[in-house]
mmCIF file of C-alpha atoms in Angstrom:
data_model
loop_
_atom_site.group_PDB
_atom_site.id
_atom_site.type_symbol
_atom_site.label_atom_id
_atom_site.label_comp_id
_atom_site.label_asym_id
_atom_site.label_seq_id
_atom_site.Cartn_x
_atom_site.Cartn_y
_atom_site.Cartn_z
ATOM 1 C CA MET A 807 -4.807 -31.600 -21.099
ATOM 2 C CA ARG A 808 -7.387 -28.826 -21.258
ATOM 3 C CA THR A 809 -7.412 -26.415 -18.279
ATOM 4 C CA SER A 810 -10.792 -25.172 -17.103
ATOM 5 C CA PHE A 811 -11.360 -21.424 -16.863
ATOM 6 C CA PRO A 812 -11.874 -21.393 -13.046
ATOM 7 C CA LEU A 813 -8.620 -23.317 -12.535
ATOM 8 C CA LEU A 814 -6.757 -20.984 -14.907
ATOM 9 C CA LEU A 815 -8.121 -17.956 -13.041
ATOM 10 C CA LEU A 816 -6.980 -19.456 -9.726
ATOM 11 C CA ILE A 817 -3.466 -19.985 -11.092
ATOM 12 C CA ILE A 818 -3.314 -16.352 -12.293
ATOM 13 C CA LEU A 819 -4.453 -15.092 -8.887
ATOM 14 C CA LEU A 820 -1.862 -17.225 -7.090
ATOM 15 C CA VAL A 821 0.939 -15.892 -9.300
ATOM 16 C CA ALA A 822 -0.204 -12.297 -8.732
ATOM 17 C CA THR A 823 -0.383 -12.844 -4.979
ATOM 18 C CA THR A 824 3.142 -14.294 -4.946
ATOM 19 C CA ARG A 825 4.477 -11.252 -6.792
ATOM 20 C CA LEU A 826 2.793 -8.887 -4.347
ATOM 21 C CA ALA A 827 4.313 -10.739 -1.395
ATOM 22 C CA ALA A 828 7.764 -10.304 -2.901
ATOM 23 C CA GLN A 829 7.415 -6.638 -3.884
ATOM 24 C CA GLY A 830 5.013 -5.346 -1.256
ATOM 25 C CA SER A 831 1.565 -3.887 -1.787
ATOM 26 C CA SER A 832 -0.006 -0.577 -0.831
ATOM 27 C CA SER A 833 -2.505 -2.282 1.501
ATOM 28 C CA PHE A 834 -2.225 -1.861 5.270
ATOM 29 C CA CYS A 835 -2.915 -4.357 8.044
ATOM 30 C CA GLY A 836 -6.576 -4.578 8.978
ATOM 31 C CA ASN A 837 -5.508 -5.067 12.601
ATOM 32 C CA THR A 838 -2.135 -4.569 14.249
ATOM 33 C CA ALA A 839 -0.528 -5.461 17.553
ATOM 34 C CA LEU A 840 -1.169 -2.949 20.326
ATOM 35 C CA VAL A 841 2.529 -2.098 20.640
ATOM 36 C CA PRO A 842 4.401 -1.356 17.374
ATOM 37 C CA VAL A 843 7.795 -2.938 16.731
ATOM 38 C CA PHE A 844 9.117 0.516 15.822
ATOM 39 C CA LYS A 845 7.558 3.968 16.111
ATOM 40 C CA GLN A 846 9.016 7.376 15.276
ATOM 41 C CA ASP A 847 6.975 10.568 15.695
ATOM 42 C CA PHE A 848 10.047 12.775 16.392
ATOM 43 C CA GLY A 849 8.735 13.913 19.782
ATOM 44 C CA SER A 850 7.960 17.550 20.587
ATOM 45 C CA GLY A 851 9.927 20.781 20.424
ATOM 46 C CA ALA A 852 10.572 23.112 23.347
ATOM 47 C CA ASN A 853 8.492 25.695 21.488
ATOM 48 C CA ALA A 854 6.872 26.212 18.081
ATOM 49 C CA SER A 855 10.052 27.609 16.489
ATOM 50 C CA ALA A 856 12.497 25.042 17.905
ATOM 51 C CA THR A 857 14.691 22.857 15.681
ATOM 52 C CA THR A 858 16.604 19.744 16.628
ATOM 53 C CA THR A 859 18.351 16.723 15.120
ATOM 54 C CA ALA A 860 17.081 13.271 14.198
ATOM 55 C CA PRO A 861 18.417 10.266 16.169
ATOM 56 C CA ALA A 862 22.101 9.631 15.459
ATOM 57 C CA GLY A 863 22.694 7.411 12.434
ATOM 58 C CA SER A 864 19.075 7.499 11.275
ATOM 59 C CA THR A 865 19.625 9.713 8.198
ATOM 60 C CA ASN A 866 22.443 10.636 5.808
ATOM 61 C CA TYR A 867 21.152 14.201 5.421
ATOM 62 C CA ASN A 868 22.903 17.117 7.113
ATOM 63 C CA PHE A 869 21.256 18.986 9.951
ATOM 64 C CA GLY A 870 21.040 22.650 9.016
ATOM 65 C CA TRP A 871 19.357 25.317 6.949
ATOM 66 C CA VAL A 872 16.859 23.589 4.670
ATOM 67 C CA GLY A 873 16.983 26.354 2.106
ATOM 68 C CA SER A 874 19.499 24.222 0.192
ATOM 69 C CA ASP A 875 19.460 20.591 -0.974
ATOM 70 C CA GLY A 876 20.815 17.914 1.330
ATOM 71 C CA ASN A 877 19.688 19.431 4.633
ATOM 72 C CA TYR A 878 16.980 18.655 7.183
ATOM 73 C CA ILE A 879 15.569 19.860 10.481
ATOM 74 C CA VAL A 880 13.260 18.236 13.026
ATOM 75 C CA THR A 881 10.749 20.934 13.933
ATOM 76 C CA PRO A 882 7.094 21.626 14.803
ATOM 77 C CA ARG A 883 6.316 24.048 11.948
ATOM 78 C CA VAL A 884 7.065 24.118 8.230
ATOM 79 C CA GLU A 885 7.501 27.885 8.504
ATOM 80 C CA ASN A 886 10.716 27.286 10.482
ATOM 81 C CA ALA A 887 12.362 26.355 7.179
ATOM 82 C CA GLY A 888 12.239 30.017 6.157
ATOM 83 C CA LYS A 889 11.034 29.088 2.657
ATOM 84 C CA SER A 890 8.344 31.516 1.469
ATOM 85 C CA ASP A 891 7.126 29.199 -1.312
ATOM 86 C CA TRP A 892 6.550 26.244 1.060
ATOM 87 C CA THR A 893 3.271 25.530 2.812
ATOM 88 C CA LYS A 894 2.515 26.467 6.417
ATOM 89 C CA GLY A 895 1.449 24.322 9.332
ATOM 90 C CA GLY A 896 2.349 21.664 11.843
ATOM 91 C CA ASP A 897 3.141 17.985 12.151
ATOM 92 C CA HIS A 898 0.747 15.090 11.623
ATOM 93 C CA THR A 899 0.684 13.709 15.188
ATOM 94 C CA GLY A 900 -0.924 16.844 16.571
ATOM 95 C CA ASN A 901 0.837 16.958 19.948
ATOM 96 C CA PRO A 902 1.632 20.422 21.371
ATOM 97 C CA ASN A 903 4.715 21.557 19.414
ATOM 98 C CA GLY A 904 4.896 18.072 17.879
ATOM 99 C CA ASN A 905 7.864 17.587 15.552
ATOM 100 C CA MET A 906 8.180 16.374 11.972
ATOM 101 C CA PHE A 907 11.232 15.512 9.855
ATOM 102 C CA LEU A 908 11.442 18.346 7.300
ATOM 103 C CA VAL A 909 13.893 17.877 4.443
ATOM 104 C CA ASN A 910 15.091 19.593 1.303
ATOM 105 C CA ALA A 911 15.765 16.459 -0.720
ATOM 106 C CA GLY A 912 18.855 16.245 -2.907
ATOM 107 C CA GLY A 913 22.500 17.097 -2.324
ATOM 108 C CA ASN A 914 23.497 13.579 -3.443
ATOM 109 C CA ARG A 915 21.852 12.207 -0.284
ATOM 110 C CA SER A 916 18.951 9.799 -0.420
ATOM 111 C CA ILE A 917 18.269 8.166 2.987
ATOM 112 C CA PHE A 918 15.606 10.113 4.844
ATOM 113 C CA LEU A 919 15.323 7.510 7.596
ATOM 114 C CA GLN A 920 16.878 4.126 8.404
ATOM 115 C CA GLN A 921 16.326 1.816 11.348
ATOM 116 C CA THR A 922 17.204 -1.749 12.363
ATOM 117 C CA VAL A 923 14.511 -3.828 14.062
ATOM 118 C CA SER A 924 14.911 -7.252 15.676
ATOM 119 C CA GLY A 925 12.992 -9.901 17.579
ATOM 120 C CA LEU A 926 10.660 -10.547 14.635
ATOM 121 C CA CYS A 927 8.674 -13.719 13.903
ATOM 122 C CA PRO A 928 9.537 -15.495 10.606
ATOM 123 C CA GLY A 929 6.498 -16.025 8.385
ATOM 124 C CA SER A 930 4.467 -13.298 10.094
ATOM 125 C CA SER A 931 2.974 -10.291 8.307
ATOM 126 C CA TYR A 932 4.127 -6.762 9.069
ATOM 127 C CA SER A 933 3.110 -3.269 8.023
ATOM 128 C CA PHE A 934 5.595 -0.454 7.270
ATOM 129 C CA THR A 935 3.898 2.951 6.995
ATOM 130 C CA ALA A 936 4.488 6.685 7.355
ATOM 131 C CA TRP A 937 2.597 9.941 6.981
ATOM 132 C CA LEU A 938 4.150 12.090 4.249
ATOM 133 C CA ALA A 939 3.501 15.604 2.960
ATOM 134 C CA ASN A 940 4.885 17.418 -0.057
ATOM 135 C CA VAL A 941 5.607 20.861 1.456
ATOM 136 C CA ASN A 942 5.871 22.514 -1.957
ATOM 137 C CA THR A 943 2.949 24.603 -3.217
ATOM 138 C CA ILE A 944 1.727 26.271 -6.364
ATOM 139 C CA SER A 945 4.202 29.040 -5.459
ATOM 140 C CA THR A 946 7.041 26.509 -5.784
ATOM 141 C CA LYS A 947 5.647 25.593 -9.187
ATOM 142 C CA SER A 948 5.912 29.267 -10.151
ATOM 143 C CA VAL A 949 9.580 29.240 -9.076
ATOM 144 C CA CYS A 950 10.521 25.962 -10.784
ATOM 145 C CA GLY A 951 8.226 26.063 -13.805
ATOM 146 C CA SER A 952 8.225 22.861 -15.845
ATOM 147 C CA GLY A 953 11.306 21.710 -13.922
ATOM 148 C CA LEU A 954 9.368 21.161 -10.683
ATOM 149 C CA ILE A 955 10.123 17.742 -9.167
ATOM 150 C CA TYR A 956 7.266 16.285 -7.141
ATOM 151 C CA SER A 957 8.351 14.339 -4.061
ATOM 152 C CA LYS A 958 8.227 10.569 -4.481
ATOM 153 C CA ILE A 959 9.247 8.181 -1.709
ATOM 154 C CA THR A 960 10.426 4.559 -1.622
ATOM 155 C CA PHE A 961 10.085 2.234 1.382
ATOM 156 C CA ASN A 962 12.713 -0.545 1.490
ATOM 157 C CA ILE A 963 12.972 -3.590 3.725
ATOM 158 C CA LYS A 964 16.373 -5.318 3.723
ATOM 159 C CA ASP A 965 18.057 -8.109 5.620
ATOM 160 C CA LEU A 966 21.137 -7.320 7.690
ATOM 161 C CA ALA A 967 23.366 -8.190 4.714
ATOM 162 C CA ASN A 968 21.638 -5.368 2.800
ATOM 163 C CA ASN A 969 19.720 -7.684 0.458
ATOM 164 C CA LEU A 970 16.419 -6.153 -0.622
ATOM 165 C CA LEU A 971 13.460 -8.231 0.592
ATOM 166 C CA ALA A 972 10.542 -5.952 -0.229
ATOM 167 C CA THR A 973 9.982 -2.457 -1.592
ATOM 168 C CA TYR A 974 7.140 -0.035 -2.231
ATOM 169 C CA THR A 975 7.168 3.343 -4.002
ATOM 170 C CA THR A 976 4.502 6.005 -3.612
ATOM 171 C CA ASP A 977 2.904 7.965 -6.407
ATOM 172 C CA THR A 978 4.147 11.543 -6.672
ATOM 173 C CA LEU A 979 3.029 13.410 -3.570
ATOM 174 C CA PRO A 980 0.479 16.172 -4.295
ATOM 175 C CA LEU A 981 1.299 19.802 -3.582
ATOM 176 C CA SER A 982 0.107 21.407 -0.342
ATOM 177 C CA PRO A 983 -1.968 24.605 -0.054
ATOM 178 C CA VAL A 984 0.027 27.866 0.050
ATOM 179 C CA ASN A 985 -1.330 28.794 3.480
ATOM 180 C CA GLY A 986 -1.477 25.223 4.778
ATOM 181 C CA PRO A 987 -1.967 22.877 6.321
ATOM 182 C CA PRO A 988 0.509 20.349 4.878
ATOM 183 C CA ASN A 989 -1.200 17.753 2.697
ATOM 184 C CA TRP A 990 -0.517 14.775 4.990
ATOM 185 C CA LYS A 991 -1.228 11.342 3.494
ATOM 186 C CA LYS A 992 -0.514 7.849 4.782
ATOM 187 C CA TYR A 993 1.669 5.593 2.619
ATOM 188 C CA GLY A 994 3.260 2.191 3.056
ATOM 189 C CA PHE A 995 2.724 -1.502 2.564
ATOM 190 C CA GLN A 996 2.270 -4.923 4.107
ATOM 191 C CA PHE A 997 4.606 -7.886 3.600
ATOM 192 C CA SER A 998 5.372 -11.356 4.956
ATOM 193 C CA LEU A 999 8.685 -11.998 6.690
ATOM 194 C CA PRO A 1000 10.699 -14.826 5.057
ATOM 195 C CA ALA A 1001 11.715 -17.903 7.024
ATOM 196 C CA ASN A 1002 14.862 -17.776 9.204
ATOM 197 C CA ILE A 1003 14.891 -13.962 9.382
ATOM 198 C CA THR A 1004 14.274 -12.227 12.705
ATOM 199 C CA SER A 1005 15.984 -8.855 12.112
ATOM 200 C CA LEU A 1006 15.567 -6.277 9.353
ATOM 201 C CA LYS A 1007 16.733 -2.897 8.121
ATOM 202 C CA LEU A 1008 13.999 -0.368 7.329
ATOM 203 C CA GLU A 1009 14.619 2.512 4.929
ATOM 204 C CA ILE A 1010 12.594 5.467 3.697
ATOM 205 C CA VAL A 1011 14.475 7.007 0.772
ATOM 206 C CA ASP A 1012 14.227 9.570 -2.003
ATOM 207 C CA TYR A 1013 12.915 7.810 -5.126
ATOM 208 C CA TRP A 1014 14.896 10.285 -7.255
ATOM 209 C CA GLY A 1015 18.156 9.140 -5.655
ATOM 210 C CA GLY A 1016 19.130 12.402 -3.979
ATOM 211 C CA GLY A 1017 19.887 14.228 -7.196
ATOM 212 C CA ALA A 1018 19.688 17.992 -7.519
ATOM 213 C CA ALA A 1019 16.098 19.118 -7.976
ATOM 214 C CA CYS A 1020 13.889 22.192 -7.926
ATOM 215 C CA GLY A 1021 11.164 21.121 -5.519
ATOM 216 C CA ASN A 1022 11.214 17.616 -4.028
ATOM 217 C CA ASP A 1023 10.786 18.957 -0.487
ATOM 218 C CA VAL A 1024 8.962 16.761 1.982
ATOM 219 C CA ALA A 1025 7.916 16.236 5.601
ATOM 220 C CA LEU A 1026 7.777 12.820 7.315
ATOM 221 C CA ASP A 1027 5.973 11.888 10.507
ATOM 222 C CA ASP A 1028 4.412 9.007 12.464
ATOM 223 C CA ILE A 1029 6.537 6.200 11.009
ATOM 224 C CA LEU A 1030 5.365 2.758 12.130
ATOM 225 C CA PHE A 1031 6.514 -0.818 11.727
ATOM 226 C CA GLU A 1032 3.795 -3.051 13.111
ATOM 227 C CA ALA A 1033 2.897 -6.739 13.339
ATOM 228 C CA CYS A 1034 -0.365 -7.659 11.613
ATOM 229 C CA VAL A 1035 -2.750 -9.811 13.645
ATOM 230 C CA PRO A 1036 -5.834 -11.782 12.545
#
């Protein structure tokens, strides 16, 4: 039987849409519920130079000096890392002394953030997003040369048995200006929750797997998991 061109085009579009639903797309919800299912902006510091820890169990990085791979701090200013080749400036939220998650990726650690969410509606659409900034600059490129690794982040959504349901990976994050501010950009994706699932595990991880790298230093802020509404 001969298939007409419009019907063939419709079939191709349906297949493409199905693949996007399984893998996740870079589109965001046009409208979201007023109250997010999960929100993390890391609060505010006592002062501009303060450092503190992320919520217990939310990362497999070590709290400490971010001059070496595998460490993070939660802090209001990139300068608090003490890295002269990194950019300068504050968090994305913009609150007084607002914090960000600042990490020197690597050290055989890969989970920047993980969170379990529950009470979800099967079949509904959700959006998983975050504001990210590569805190490396052209000065870092001078240090690393051709070996510079640009930050690249993967968002994973898993069921409670750790099966991967949807995933999205950013492009390489662009460098930030030497004197700031951090080059904040919003990344993430929208997906549909499968039937019979009401709880999920959210992950934001290092695309490079936590391997040793010159560069690959990043800030995270304003992480949201939201229900999409018509």
